[in-house]
Amino acid sequence: MASMARIWSFLFVVSIIGSSFATEIESEEAPSKEFVLTLDSSNFHETVGKHDFIVVEFYAPWCGHCKKLAPEYEKAASLLSSNDPPVILAKVDANEEKNKGLASEFDISGFPTIKILRNGGKDIQDYKGPRDAEGIVAFLKKQSGPASREIKSVEDATALVDDKKIVVVGVFPEFSGEKFENFKALAEKLRSDYEFGHTLDAKLLPRGESSAVGPTIRLFKPFDELVVDFEDFDVDASEKFVEEASIPVVTLFNKDPDNHPFVIKFFNSPNAKAMLFVNFSSENVDAFKSKYRDVAEQYKGKGISFLMGDVEASQGAFQYFGLKEDQVPLIVIQTSDGQKYLKPNLGPDQISLWVKEYEEGNVLPYKKSEAVPTVNDEPVKIVVADNFQDMVINSGKNVLLEFYAPWCGHCKKLAPILDEVAASFQNDADVVIAKIDATANDIPSDVFDVKGYPTLYFRSASGNLSQYDGDRTKDDMIEFIQKNRDKTAHQDTGKDEL
């Protein structure tokens, strides 16, 4: 279940702010020398073990985002090769069969995924920086240096603390002792997510109590209260403080790229996610903001995170959830197990009552579904969320079901083969060949583990479920179905219906 939640988060974030991950890249001549190391299962651990700091991209050759990242990643590797010390960038084709063990070891659930490996691979962190060459270089230079920088002057503080990002600063009477060591451990642990600094003089800092002598952890942020102090230096407690304080009471999603890091944090949270979509240019938007913030404050620390999205910037979200603009203003709550709850066309004063009804279990789940086809007489039957139970689970038939995406090249290649398989079973009443657009319909993710497209599952008439991972040829698929189907009285005649 946790794996599916990570996949959902990845796909959703890519869908709504994908442009920041995959900007169009101008064509340029590739450098004659490749600076990105190519690793595989035969040399991965040996190579990683030789480096205190190495960055590894896990990619798939068919992945569009990977293709767009590739020249930027190579350019960054070239620039970082002359850094002092050099920063090594590497890549692994996680789609290749021999490397799937590595993909599993590093919990790769989407492409591209970039990992920062330290201390010979003993410490592993997700890369959460930019995807353009210059941004990658700047981010990794900071990551390869000290986890926390000393602030010795107002200029140092100004360079570190600005009004667009979260910065964590430790204020100490001296740079020694258990609390300082714990702060350094915290900085090392969270350095991929935040910038850290430490100082002996709180007067150098732009905000907060200037007379503080510490030890104090001071968190600067560009929203809500702009500065928060914390004095528990237990690493787990301070990590929890930083993580909770760095999420806005209400995360805003609009076209401002400065908000995107907080949107990503919102979707990486294990909490249930409440999302209110309104037109930010409407007359009553301030009333929505005020009422929604009141509700968010009320449920703070109770397992729900809140986001408010502008309709203009949220088209990816609408497509992902199967929503329509005539439902705006609307609120959606997505739980960690994938359930969704929806209230369309609500007013500001209805927000609190509806969230309360959801919390009390009085709201029915919402299911995204295409319309049930009125005519479904092609050899390959169309399944949608609203007829999934009838056609697959309760059909009493042997069903081979393809989960596909309309944009997937492998799915398009499989389509005529699947048609041939379906035609072969056209006179067999006990076998159904079907397909479902997994991007346009909700699927039972607790039963069907769909991590890529196409994914094929076979469910026998008695309910035995197996994933088809054989060759995608007509003969192999027919053989698999015949081997795994339930035997019926119709088959016992010995007649070959094929």
Tab-separated table of C-alpha atoms in Angstrom:
chain	number	residue	atom	x	y	z
A	1	MET	CA	0.000	0.000	0.000
A	2	ALA	CA	2.830	2.393	0.830
A	3	SER	CA	4.348	1.630	-2.552
A	4	MET	CA	1.118	2.568	-4.347
A	5	ALA	CA	0.886	5.779	-2.304
A	6	ARG	CA	4.406	6.736	-3.441
A	7	ILE	CA	3.521	5.960	-7.048
A	8	TRP	CA	0.334	8.017	-6.806
A	9	SER	CA	2.250	10.916	-5.308
A	10	PHE	CA	4.906	10.719	-8.030
A	11	LEU	CA	2.399	10.555	-10.880
A	12	PHE	CA	0.221	13.299	-9.465
A	13	VAL	CA	3.072	15.742	-8.870
A	14	VAL	CA	4.455	15.069	-12.348
A	15	SER	CA	0.995	15.635	-13.814
A	16	ILE	CA	0.392	18.994	-12.159
A	17	ILE	CA	3.859	20.542	-12.141
A	18	GLY	CA	5.567	18.306	-14.664
A	19	SER	CA	6.724	21.303	-16.658
A	20	SER	CA	9.148	22.170	-13.886
A	21	PHE	CA	10.551	18.626	-14.059
A	22	ALA	CA	10.679	18.302	-17.812
A	23	THR	CA	11.268	21.586	-19.521
A	24	GLU	CA	11.777	21.502	-23.245
A	25	ILE	CA	15.491	21.342	-24.012
A	26	GLU	CA	17.098	23.078	-26.935
A	27	SER	CA	19.011	20.719	-29.174
A	28	GLU	CA	22.756	20.956	-29.052
A	29	GLU	CA	25.639	18.790	-30.130
A	30	ALA	CA	26.468	16.070	-27.663
A	31	PRO	CA	29.929	16.310	-26.130
A	32	SER	CA	32.440	13.889	-27.568
A	33	LYS	CA	33.183	12.458	-24.132
A	34	GLU	CA	30.464	11.055	-21.914
A	35	PHE	CA	30.854	12.263	-18.333
A	36	VAL	CA	27.909	10.309	-16.891
A	37	LEU	CA	29.075	6.869	-15.773
A	38	THR	CA	26.971	3.943	-17.006
A	39	LEU	CA	26.461	1.429	-14.202
A	40	ASP	CA	24.704	-1.929	-14.051
A	41	SER	CA	24.367	-4.839	-11.660
A	42	SER	CA	27.911	-6.034	-12.445
A	43	ASN	CA	29.760	-2.865	-11.397
A	44	PHE	CA	27.299	-0.818	-9.341
A	45	HIS	CA	28.280	-1.661	-5.776
A	46	GLU	CA	31.996	-1.766	-6.529
A	47	THR	CA	31.877	1.690	-8.153
A	48	VAL	CA	29.660	3.258	-5.485
A	49	GLY	CA	31.827	1.776	-2.737
A	50	LYS	CA	34.816	3.788	-4.001
A	51	HIS	CA	33.122	7.177	-3.604
A	52	ASP	CA	32.172	9.265	-0.593
A	53	PHE	CA	29.663	11.117	-2.783
A	54	ILE	CA	28.064	9.898	-6.022
A	55	VAL	CA	24.751	10.688	-7.720
A	56	VAL	CA	22.850	7.952	-9.579
A	57	GLU	CA	19.905	8.330	-11.949
A	58	PHE	CA	17.604	5.327	-12.395
A	59	TYR	CA	15.907	5.631	-15.783
A	60	ALA	CA	13.944	3.741	-18.426
A	61	PRO	CA	14.723	4.152	-22.139
A	62	TRP	CA	11.026	4.639	-23.002
A	63	CYS	CA	10.492	7.381	-20.382
A	64	GLY	CA	9.878	10.817	-21.921
A	65	HIS	CA	10.981	12.679	-18.791
A	66	CYS	CA	14.227	10.659	-18.786
A	67	LYS	CA	14.906	11.592	-22.411
A	68	LYS	CA	14.424	15.282	-21.640
A	69	LEU	CA	16.629	15.079	-18.552
A	70	ALA	CA	19.468	13.218	-20.320
A	71	PRO	CA	21.275	16.175	-22.011
A	72	GLU	CA	20.925	18.338	-18.893
A	73	TYR	CA	22.265	15.543	-16.698
A	74	GLU	CA	25.217	14.988	-19.070
A	75	LYS	CA	25.977	18.706	-19.187
A	76	ALA	CA	25.888	18.891	-15.388
A	77	ALA	CA	28.228	15.881	-15.165
A	78	SER	CA	30.655	17.647	-17.501
A	79	LEU	CA	30.633	20.832	-15.410
A	80	LEU	CA	30.925	18.961	-12.110
A	81	SER	CA	33.871	16.888	-13.350
A	82	SER	CA	36.069	19.969	-12.864
A	83	ASN	CA	34.723	20.724	-9.399
A	84	ASP	CA	37.167	20.465	-6.485
A	85	PRO	CA	36.712	17.660	-5.619
A	86	PRO	CA	34.935	16.292	-8.723
A	87	VAL	CA	31.297	15.273	-8.328
A	88	ILE	CA	30.477	11.983	-10.060
A	89	LEU	CA	27.145	11.491	-11.841
A	90	ALA	CA	26.048	8.004	-12.952
A	91	LYS	CA	23.011	6.293	-14.454
A	92	VAL	CA	21.381	2.852	-14.395
A	93	ASP	CA	18.888	1.495	-16.921
A	94	ALA	CA	16.379	0.213	-14.358
A	95	ASN	CA	14.196	-1.219	-17.114
A	96	GLU	CA	16.874	-3.741	-18.097
A	97	GLU	CA	16.176	-7.171	-16.653
A	98	LYS	CA	19.621	-7.596	-15.049
A	99	ASN	CA	19.202	-4.281	-13.181
A	100	LYS	CA	15.742	-4.873	-11.746
A	101	GLY	CA	17.296	-6.095	-8.511
A	102	LEU	CA	18.976	-2.700	-8.133
A	103	ALA	CA	15.682	-0.948	-8.831
A	104	SER	CA	14.048	-3.004	-6.104
A	105	GLU	CA	16.935	-2.411	-3.677
A	106	PHE	CA	16.559	1.353	-4.076
A	107	ASP	CA	12.748	1.300	-4.066
A	108	ILE	CA	12.405	2.820	-7.536
A	109	SER	CA	8.721	3.441	-8.286
A	110	GLY	CA	8.942	5.980	-11.127
A	111	PHE	CA	11.317	7.412	-13.686
A	112	PRO	CA	13.606	9.229	-13.564
A	113	THR	CA	14.539	8.747	-9.913
A	114	ILE	CA	17.832	10.246	-8.753
A	115	LYS	CA	19.593	9.120	-5.579
A	116	ILE	CA	22.478	10.742	-3.703
A	117	LEU	CA	24.764	8.073	-2.218
A	118	ARG	CA	27.280	8.991	0.474
A	119	ASN	CA	29.978	7.118	2.357
A	120	GLY	CA	30.369	4.350	-0.205
A	121	GLY	CA	26.625	3.904	-0.530
A	122	LYS	CA	25.930	3.525	3.186
A	123	ASP	CA	23.819	6.693	3.309
A	124	ILE	CA	21.127	7.162	0.663
A	125	GLN	CA	19.022	10.273	0.020
A	126	ASP	CA	16.536	11.235	-2.660
A	127	TYR	CA	17.653	14.002	-4.999
A	128	LYS	CA	15.085	16.797	-4.710
A	129	GLY	CA	16.781	19.559	-6.672
A	130	PRO	CA	16.278	21.161	-10.097
A	131	ARG	CA	16.313	19.226	-13.373
A	132	ASP	CA	18.255	21.700	-15.522
A	133	ALA	CA	22.060	21.565	-15.830
A	134	GLU	CA	22.823	24.796	-13.984
A	135	GLY	CA	20.361	23.963	-11.216
A	136	ILE	CA	21.751	20.442	-10.826
A	137	VAL	CA	25.302	21.829	-10.575
A	138	ALA	CA	24.400	24.459	-7.974
A	139	PHE	CA	22.377	21.986	-5.901
A	140	LEU	CA	25.024	19.250	-5.919
A	141	LYS	CA	27.847	21.636	-5.063
A	142	LYS	CA	25.978	22.463	-1.872
A	143	GLN	CA	25.166	18.807	-1.264
A	144	SER	CA	28.790	17.735	-1.625
A	145	GLY	CA	30.022	20.399	0.803
A	146	PRO	CA	29.354	20.721	4.547
A	147	ALA	CA	25.749	20.029	5.552
A	148	SER	CA	25.622	23.274	7.576
A	149	ARG	CA	27.461	26.512	6.851
A	150	GLU	CA	28.751	28.850	9.546
A	151	ILE	CA	27.166	32.322	9.575
A	152	LYS	CA	29.828	34.847	10.579
A	153	SER	CA	28.295	38.071	9.258
A	154	VAL	CA	25.043	39.739	8.215
A	155	GLU	CA	26.128	39.137	4.628
A	156	ASP	CA	26.459	35.391	5.301
A	157	ALA	CA	22.964	35.364	6.819
A	158	THR	CA	21.472	37.343	3.934
A	159	ALA	CA	23.037	34.974	1.397
A	160	LEU	CA	21.527	31.959	3.172
A	161	VAL	CA	18.124	33.197	4.359
A	162	ASP	CA	15.698	34.625	1.800
A	163	ASP	CA	11.926	34.938	1.450
A	164	LYS	CA	11.466	31.972	-0.930
A	165	LYS	CA	12.805	28.913	0.875
A	166	ILE	CA	13.023	27.178	4.239
A	167	VAL	CA	16.300	27.547	6.113
A	168	VAL	CA	17.231	25.970	9.451
A	169	VAL	CA	19.808	27.764	11.625
A	170	GLY	CA	21.318	26.564	14.861
A	171	VAL	CA	22.237	29.287	17.402
A	172	PHE	CA	24.935	28.154	19.845
A	173	PRO	CA	27.107	29.701	22.560
A	174	GLU	CA	29.934	27.501	21.220
A	175	PHE	CA	30.360	24.973	18.443
A	176	SER	CA	30.812	21.933	20.663
A	177	GLY	CA	28.855	19.601	22.876
A	178	GLU	CA	26.061	17.077	22.374
A	179	LYS	CA	23.472	19.572	21.117
A	180	PHE	CA	25.786	20.918	18.420
A	181	GLU	CA	26.675	17.373	17.331
A	182	ASN	CA	22.974	16.500	17.168
A	183	PHE	CA	22.327	19.591	15.057
A	184	LYS	CA	25.047	18.519	12.618
A	185	ALA	CA	23.469	15.054	12.469
A	186	LEU	CA	20.099	16.648	11.738
A	187	ALA	CA	21.608	18.766	8.972
A	188	GLU	CA	23.264	15.733	7.422
A	189	LYS	CA	20.028	13.766	7.529
A	190	LEU	CA	17.825	16.490	5.997
A	191	ARG	CA	20.284	18.308	3.751
A	192	SER	CA	18.502	17.180	0.570
A	193	ASP	CA	15.350	18.987	1.689
A	194	TYR	CA	16.575	22.105	3.503
A	195	GLU	CA	19.507	24.461	3.813
A	196	PHE	CA	21.267	24.628	7.168
A	197	GLY	CA	23.464	27.182	8.901
A	198	HIS	CA	24.904	27.688	12.374
A	199	THR	CA	26.028	30.802	14.208
A	200	LEU	CA	27.325	32.108	17.523
A	201	ASP	CA	25.401	35.381	17.204
A	202	ALA	CA	21.607	35.601	16.741
A	203	LYS	CA	21.971	39.345	16.017
A	204	LEU	CA	23.281	38.447	12.561
A	205	LEU	CA	20.007	36.756	11.615
A	206	PRO	CA	17.276	38.703	9.777
A	207	ARG	CA	14.339	37.623	11.971
A	208	GLY	CA	13.652	36.235	15.424
A	209	GLU	CA	14.757	37.157	18.927
A	210	SER	CA	18.186	38.742	18.499
A	211	SER	CA	19.189	38.280	22.139
A	212	ALA	CA	18.949	34.476	21.971
A	213	VAL	CA	22.226	32.796	22.868
A	214	GLY	CA	21.055	29.230	22.313
A	215	PRO	CA	21.252	26.440	21.959
A	216	THR	CA	18.229	27.095	19.721
A	217	ILE	CA	17.029	25.737	16.391
A	218	ARG	CA	15.551	28.619	14.390
A	219	LEU	CA	13.495	27.813	11.289
A	220	PHE	CA	12.882	30.523	8.692
A	221	LYS	CA	10.050	30.108	6.202
A	222	PRO	CA	8.230	32.229	3.600
A	223	PHE	CA	4.693	31.595	4.909
A	224	ASP	CA	2.537	31.622	8.064
A	225	GLU	CA	4.683	32.733	11.012
A	226	LEU	CA	7.984	33.615	9.333
A	227	VAL	CA	10.250	32.297	12.082
A	228	VAL	CA	9.867	29.501	14.665
A	229	ASP	CA	12.254	28.515	17.466
A	230	PHE	CA	12.710	25.043	18.928
A	231	GLU	CA	14.959	23.918	21.770
A	232	ASP	CA	14.751	20.105	21.821
A	233	PHE	CA	17.951	18.803	20.199
A	234	ASP	CA	17.004	15.149	20.170
A	235	VAL	CA	17.521	14.268	16.495
A	236	ASP	CA	14.130	12.583	16.039
A	237	ALA	CA	12.272	15.370	17.837
A	238	SER	CA	14.032	18.126	15.920
A	239	GLU	CA	13.445	16.308	12.620
A	240	LYS	CA	9.729	16.078	13.397
A	241	PHE	CA	9.692	19.790	14.268
A	242	VAL	CA	11.371	20.770	10.992
A	243	GLU	CA	9.116	18.555	8.886
A	244	GLU	CA	5.900	19.780	10.523
A	245	ALA	CA	6.887	23.459	10.631
A	246	SER	CA	7.914	23.450	6.968
A	247	ILE	CA	4.441	22.568	5.670
A	248	PRO	CA	2.128	25.586	5.331
A	249	VAL	CA	-1.188	25.476	7.149
A	250	VAL	CA	-2.622	25.814	3.636
A	251	THR	CA	-0.333	25.045	0.689
A	252	LEU	CA	-1.049	27.292	-2.299
A	253	PHE	CA	-0.862	25.936	-5.809
A	254	ASN	CA	-0.845	28.432	-8.651
A	255	LYS	CA	1.538	29.236	-11.485
A	256	ASP	CA	4.191	30.655	-9.142
A	257	PRO	CA	7.139	28.194	-9.323
A	258	ASP	CA	8.285	29.305	-5.867
A	259	ASN	CA	5.295	27.399	-4.468
A	260	HIS	CA	6.160	24.141	-6.232
A	261	PRO	CA	8.599	22.801	-3.588
A	262	PHE	CA	5.859	23.137	-0.982
A	263	VAL	CA	3.353	21.429	-3.291
A	264	ILE	CA	5.792	18.511	-3.602
A	265	LYS	CA	6.165	18.353	0.192
A	266	PHE	CA	2.384	18.382	0.498
A	267	PHE	CA	2.056	15.294	-1.701
A	268	ASN	CA	4.999	13.522	-0.059
A	269	SER	CA	3.271	13.793	3.306
A	270	PRO	CA	1.696	10.568	4.668
A	271	ASN	CA	-1.374	12.562	5.713
A	272	ALA	CA	-4.741	12.522	4.013
A	273	LYS	CA	-4.764	15.365	1.490
A	274	ALA	CA	-7.581	17.912	1.271
A	275	MET	CA	-7.536	19.948	-1.955
A	276	LEU	CA	-9.848	22.908	-2.529
A	277	PHE	CA	-10.002	24.109	-6.138
A	278	VAL	CA	-11.355	27.592	-6.799
A	279	ASN	CA	-10.949	30.376	-9.318
A	280	PHE	CA	-8.376	32.697	-7.717
A	281	SER	CA	-9.750	35.633	-9.712
A	282	SER	CA	-13.341	35.172	-8.477
A	283	GLU	CA	-14.957	37.761	-6.215
A	284	ASN	CA	-15.408	35.426	-3.242
A	285	VAL	CA	-11.910	33.880	-3.271
A	286	ASP	CA	-10.963	35.732	-0.064
A	287	ALA	CA	-13.937	34.195	1.737
A	288	PHE	CA	-12.816	30.735	0.599
A	289	LYS	CA	-9.244	31.403	1.748
A	290	SER	CA	-10.397	32.590	5.162
A	291	LYS	CA	-12.854	29.748	5.821
A	292	TYR	CA	-10.486	27.117	4.449
A	293	ARG	CA	-7.631	28.337	6.616
A	294	ASP	CA	-9.894	28.209	9.678
A	295	VAL	CA	-10.644	24.542	8.916
A	296	ALA	CA	-6.971	23.775	8.290
A	297	GLU	CA	-6.040	25.315	11.649
A	298	GLN	CA	-8.751	23.250	13.311
A	299	TYR	CA	-7.376	19.976	11.913
A	300	LYS	CA	-3.676	20.802	12.267
A	301	GLY	CA	-1.827	17.785	13.650
A	302	LYS	CA	-4.819	15.493	13.054
A	303	GLY	CA	-3.613	13.681	9.945
A	304	ILE	CA	-4.968	15.963	7.202
A	305	SER	CA	-2.927	18.386	5.077
A	306	PHE	CA	-4.634	21.194	3.156
A	307	LEU	CA	-3.966	22.638	-0.298
A	308	MET	CA	-5.791	25.395	-2.185
A	309	GLY	CA	-5.394	25.321	-5.954
A	310	ASP	CA	-6.194	27.860	-8.642
A	311	VAL	CA	-8.329	26.280	-11.369
A	312	GLU	CA	-6.186	27.856	-14.090
A	313	ALA	CA	-3.055	26.117	-12.790
A	314	SER	CA	-4.742	22.848	-11.836
A	315	GLN	CA	-5.692	21.338	-15.188
A	316	GLY	CA	-3.363	18.382	-14.590
A	317	ALA	CA	-5.123	17.697	-11.299
A	318	PHE	CA	-8.533	17.881	-12.979
A	319	GLN	CA	-7.415	15.402	-15.602
A	320	TYR	CA	-5.889	13.091	-12.997
A	321	PHE	CA	-9.028	13.041	-10.837
A	322	GLY	CA	-11.501	13.144	-13.733
A	323	LEU	CA	-12.982	16.452	-12.547
A	324	LYS	CA	-14.854	19.096	-14.543
A	325	GLU	CA	-14.638	22.865	-14.248
A	326	ASP	CA	-18.406	23.186	-13.816
A	327	GLN	CA	-17.915	21.426	-10.446
A	328	VAL	CA	-15.831	24.351	-9.151
A	329	PRO	CA	-15.607	25.384	-6.347
A	330	LEU	CA	-14.942	21.839	-5.220
A	331	ILE	CA	-12.998	19.994	-2.559
A	332	VAL	CA	-11.352	16.572	-2.861
A	333	ILE	CA	-9.870	14.536	-0.019
A	334	GLN	CA	-7.467	11.722	-0.967
A	335	THR	CA	-6.509	9.217	1.737
A	336	SER	CA	-3.241	7.280	1.904
A	337	ASP	CA	-4.988	4.105	0.704
A	338	GLY	CA	-6.147	5.817	-2.495
A	339	GLN	CA	-9.771	6.494	-1.550
A	340	LYS	CA	-11.152	9.831	-2.753
A	341	TYR	CA	-14.013	11.946	-1.419
A	342	LEU	CA	-15.545	14.810	-3.386
A	343	LYS	CA	-17.845	17.759	-2.745
A	344	PRO	CA	-18.571	19.865	-5.858
A	345	ASN	CA	-20.100	23.350	-6.076
A	346	LEU	CA	-19.688	24.158	-2.404
A	347	GLY	CA	-19.733	27.586	-0.787
A	348	PRO	CA	-17.262	28.956	1.784
A	349	ASP	CA	-19.604	28.226	4.681
A	350	GLN	CA	-19.999	24.569	3.663
A	351	ILE	CA	-16.310	23.656	3.932
A	352	SER	CA	-16.184	23.088	7.684
A	353	LEU	CA	-19.381	21.017	7.792
A	354	TRP	CA	-18.330	18.787	4.876
A	355	VAL	CA	-14.862	18.074	6.314
A	356	LYS	CA	-16.550	17.212	9.628
A	357	GLU	CA	-18.894	14.796	7.806
A	358	TYR	CA	-15.872	13.218	6.107
A	359	GLU	CA	-14.069	12.818	9.447
A	360	GLU	CA	-17.152	11.148	10.938
A	361	GLY	CA	-17.322	8.667	8.053
A	362	ASN	CA	-20.525	10.051	6.582
A	363	VAL	CA	-19.196	10.783	3.070
A	364	LEU	CA	-19.190	8.074	0.391
A	365	PRO	CA	-15.983	7.564	-1.644
A	366	TYR	CA	-15.790	9.124	-5.096
A	367	LYS	CA	-14.745	6.954	-8.022
A	368	LYS	CA	-13.240	8.288	-11.258
A	369	SER	CA	-14.729	6.493	-14.212
A	370	GLU	CA	-15.269	6.883	-17.907
A	371	ALA	CA	-18.850	6.361	-19.076
A	372	VAL	CA	-19.947	2.741	-19.333
A	373	PRO	CA	-19.996	2.030	-23.087
A	374	THR	CA	-23.508	1.615	-24.514
A	375	VAL	CA	-22.108	-0.725	-27.182
A	376	ASN	CA	-19.316	-3.108	-26.186
A	377	ASP	CA	-19.251	-5.652	-28.993
A	378	GLU	CA	-15.606	-5.500	-30.137
A	379	PRO	CA	-13.479	-8.631	-29.488
A	380	VAL	CA	-11.523	-6.742	-26.790
A	381	LYS	CA	-14.107	-5.544	-24.286
A	382	ILE	CA	-13.945	-2.097	-22.688
A	383	VAL	CA	-13.822	-2.001	-18.907
A	384	VAL	CA	-14.287	1.202	-16.890
A	385	ALA	CA	-14.370	1.780	-13.152
A	386	ASP	CA	-18.184	1.742	-13.019
A	387	ASN	CA	-18.474	-1.701	-14.649
A	388	PHE	CA	-15.236	-3.207	-13.242
A	389	GLN	CA	-17.006	-5.369	-10.649
A	390	ASP	CA	-19.531	-6.724	-13.152
A	391	MET	CA	-17.083	-7.408	-15.983
A	392	VAL	CA	-14.052	-8.610	-14.018
A	393	ILE	CA	-14.706	-9.523	-10.388
A	394	ASN	CA	-18.260	-10.891	-10.561
A	395	SER	CA	-18.375	-12.021	-14.183
A	396	GLY	CA	-17.860	-15.715	-13.470
A	397	LYS	CA	-15.580	-15.811	-16.504
A	398	ASN	CA	-11.873	-16.179	-17.175
A	399	VAL	CA	-10.725	-12.601	-17.823
A	400	LEU	CA	-7.447	-11.357	-19.280
A	401	LEU	CA	-7.356	-7.628	-18.516
A	402	GLU	CA	-4.896	-5.091	-19.885
A	403	PHE	CA	-4.242	-1.915	-17.884
A	404	TYR	CA	-3.068	0.639	-20.437
A	405	ALA	CA	-2.393	4.333	-21.011
A	406	PRO	CA	-3.435	6.045	-24.265
A	407	TRP	CA	0.002	7.628	-24.687
A	408	CYS	CA	1.961	4.395	-24.057
A	409	GLY	CA	3.924	3.170	-27.098
A	410	HIS	CA	4.183	-0.400	-25.782
A	411	CYS	CA	0.390	-0.446	-25.336
A	412	LYS	CA	-0.129	0.657	-28.937
A	413	LYS	CA	2.212	-2.111	-30.091
A	414	LEU	CA	0.301	-4.673	-28.031
A	415	ALA	CA	-3.165	-3.577	-29.275
A	416	PRO	CA	-3.295	-5.580	-32.545
A	417	ILE	CA	-1.894	-8.669	-30.788
A	418	LEU	CA	-4.552	-8.405	-28.099
A	419	ASP	CA	-7.169	-8.110	-30.858
A	420	GLU	CA	-5.909	-11.381	-32.358
A	421	VAL	CA	-6.008	-13.124	-28.987
A	422	ALA	CA	-9.562	-11.890	-28.421
A	423	ALA	CA	-10.624	-13.044	-31.883
A	424	SER	CA	-9.292	-16.517	-31.085
A	425	PHE	CA	-11.606	-16.735	-28.063
A	426	GLN	CA	-14.580	-15.029	-29.702
A	427	ASN	CA	-16.647	-18.246	-29.711
A	428	ASP	CA	-15.642	-19.207	-26.181
A	429	ALA	CA	-18.273	-17.896	-23.766
A	430	ASP	CA	-16.046	-18.567	-20.757
A	431	VAL	CA	-13.138	-16.284	-21.746
A	432	VAL	CA	-13.112	-12.485	-21.897
A	433	ILE	CA	-10.262	-10.376	-23.240
A	434	ALA	CA	-10.599	-6.795	-21.973
A	435	LYS	CA	-8.753	-3.530	-21.419
A	436	ILE	CA	-9.091	-0.518	-19.127
A	437	ASP	CA	-7.589	2.941	-19.470
A	438	ALA	CA	-5.817	3.115	-16.100
A	439	THR	CA	-5.248	6.865	-16.456
A	440	ALA	CA	-8.972	7.628	-16.815
A	441	ASN	CA	-10.430	5.142	-14.339
A	442	ASP	CA	-9.797	4.297	-10.712
A	443	ILE	CA	-8.690	0.700	-10.243
A	444	PRO	CA	-8.624	-1.495	-7.102
A	445	SER	CA	-4.965	-0.774	-6.297
A	446	ASP	CA	-5.066	-3.080	-3.278
A	447	VAL	CA	-5.611	-6.014	-5.672
A	448	PHE	CA	-3.982	-4.970	-8.954
A	449	ASP	CA	-0.411	-3.716	-8.589
A	450	VAL	CA	-0.065	-1.519	-11.683
A	451	LYS	CA	3.349	0.186	-11.783
A	452	GLY	CA	3.691	0.658	-15.526
A	453	TYR	CA	1.927	0.196	-18.824
A	454	PRO	CA	0.838	-2.118	-20.194
A	455	THR	CA	0.198	-4.404	-17.207
A	456	LEU	CA	-1.730	-7.627	-17.840
A	457	TYR	CA	-3.641	-9.587	-15.201
A	458	PHE	CA	-5.538	-12.851	-15.597
A	459	ARG	CA	-8.439	-13.643	-13.272
A	460	SER	CA	-9.881	-17.126	-13.541
A	461	ALA	CA	-13.602	-17.801	-13.263
A	462	SER	CA	-13.114	-19.018	-9.680
A	463	GLY	CA	-11.145	-15.902	-8.705
A	464	ASN	CA	-7.510	-16.998	-8.958
A	465	LEU	CA	-5.435	-13.941	-9.881
A	466	SER	CA	-2.075	-13.899	-11.631
A	467	GLN	CA	-0.048	-11.288	-13.473
A	468	TYR	CA	0.965	-12.138	-17.016
A	469	ASP	CA	4.664	-11.475	-17.570
A	470	GLY	CA	5.330	-13.742	-20.540
A	471	ASP	CA	6.150	-12.795	-24.106
A	472	ARG	CA	3.570	-10.540	-25.693
A	473	THR	CA	2.839	-12.780	-28.643
A	474	LYS	CA	-0.490	-14.231	-29.704
A	475	ASP	CA	0.566	-17.865	-29.199
A	476	ASP	CA	2.168	-17.302	-25.786
A	477	MET	CA	-0.824	-15.399	-24.466
A	478	ILE	CA	-3.297	-18.003	-25.718
A	479	GLU	CA	-1.202	-20.771	-24.145
A	480	PHE	CA	-1.143	-18.889	-20.827
A	481	ILE	CA	-4.925	-18.436	-20.837
A	482	GLN	CA	-5.578	-22.099	-21.670
A	483	LYS	CA	-3.210	-23.229	-18.922
A	484	ASN	CA	-4.644	-20.947	-16.216
A	485	ARG	CA	-8.353	-20.866	-17.071
A	486	ASP	CA	-10.847	-22.814	-15.013
A	487	LYS	CA	-12.053	-25.973	-16.688
A	488	THR	CA	-15.738	-25.907	-17.522
A	489	ALA	CA	-18.331	-28.417	-18.613
A	490	HIS	CA	-18.189	-26.740	-21.996
A	491	GLN	CA	-14.498	-27.568	-22.278
A	492	ASP	CA	-14.912	-31.137	-21.090
A	493	THR	CA	-16.411	-32.074	-24.461
A	494	GLY	CA	-12.816	-32.167	-25.656
A	495	LYS	CA	-13.559	-29.835	-28.506
A	496	ASP	CA	-10.995	-27.170	-29.304
A	497	GLU	CA	-12.850	-23.899	-29.610
A	498	LEU	CA	-9.806	-22.144	-31.065
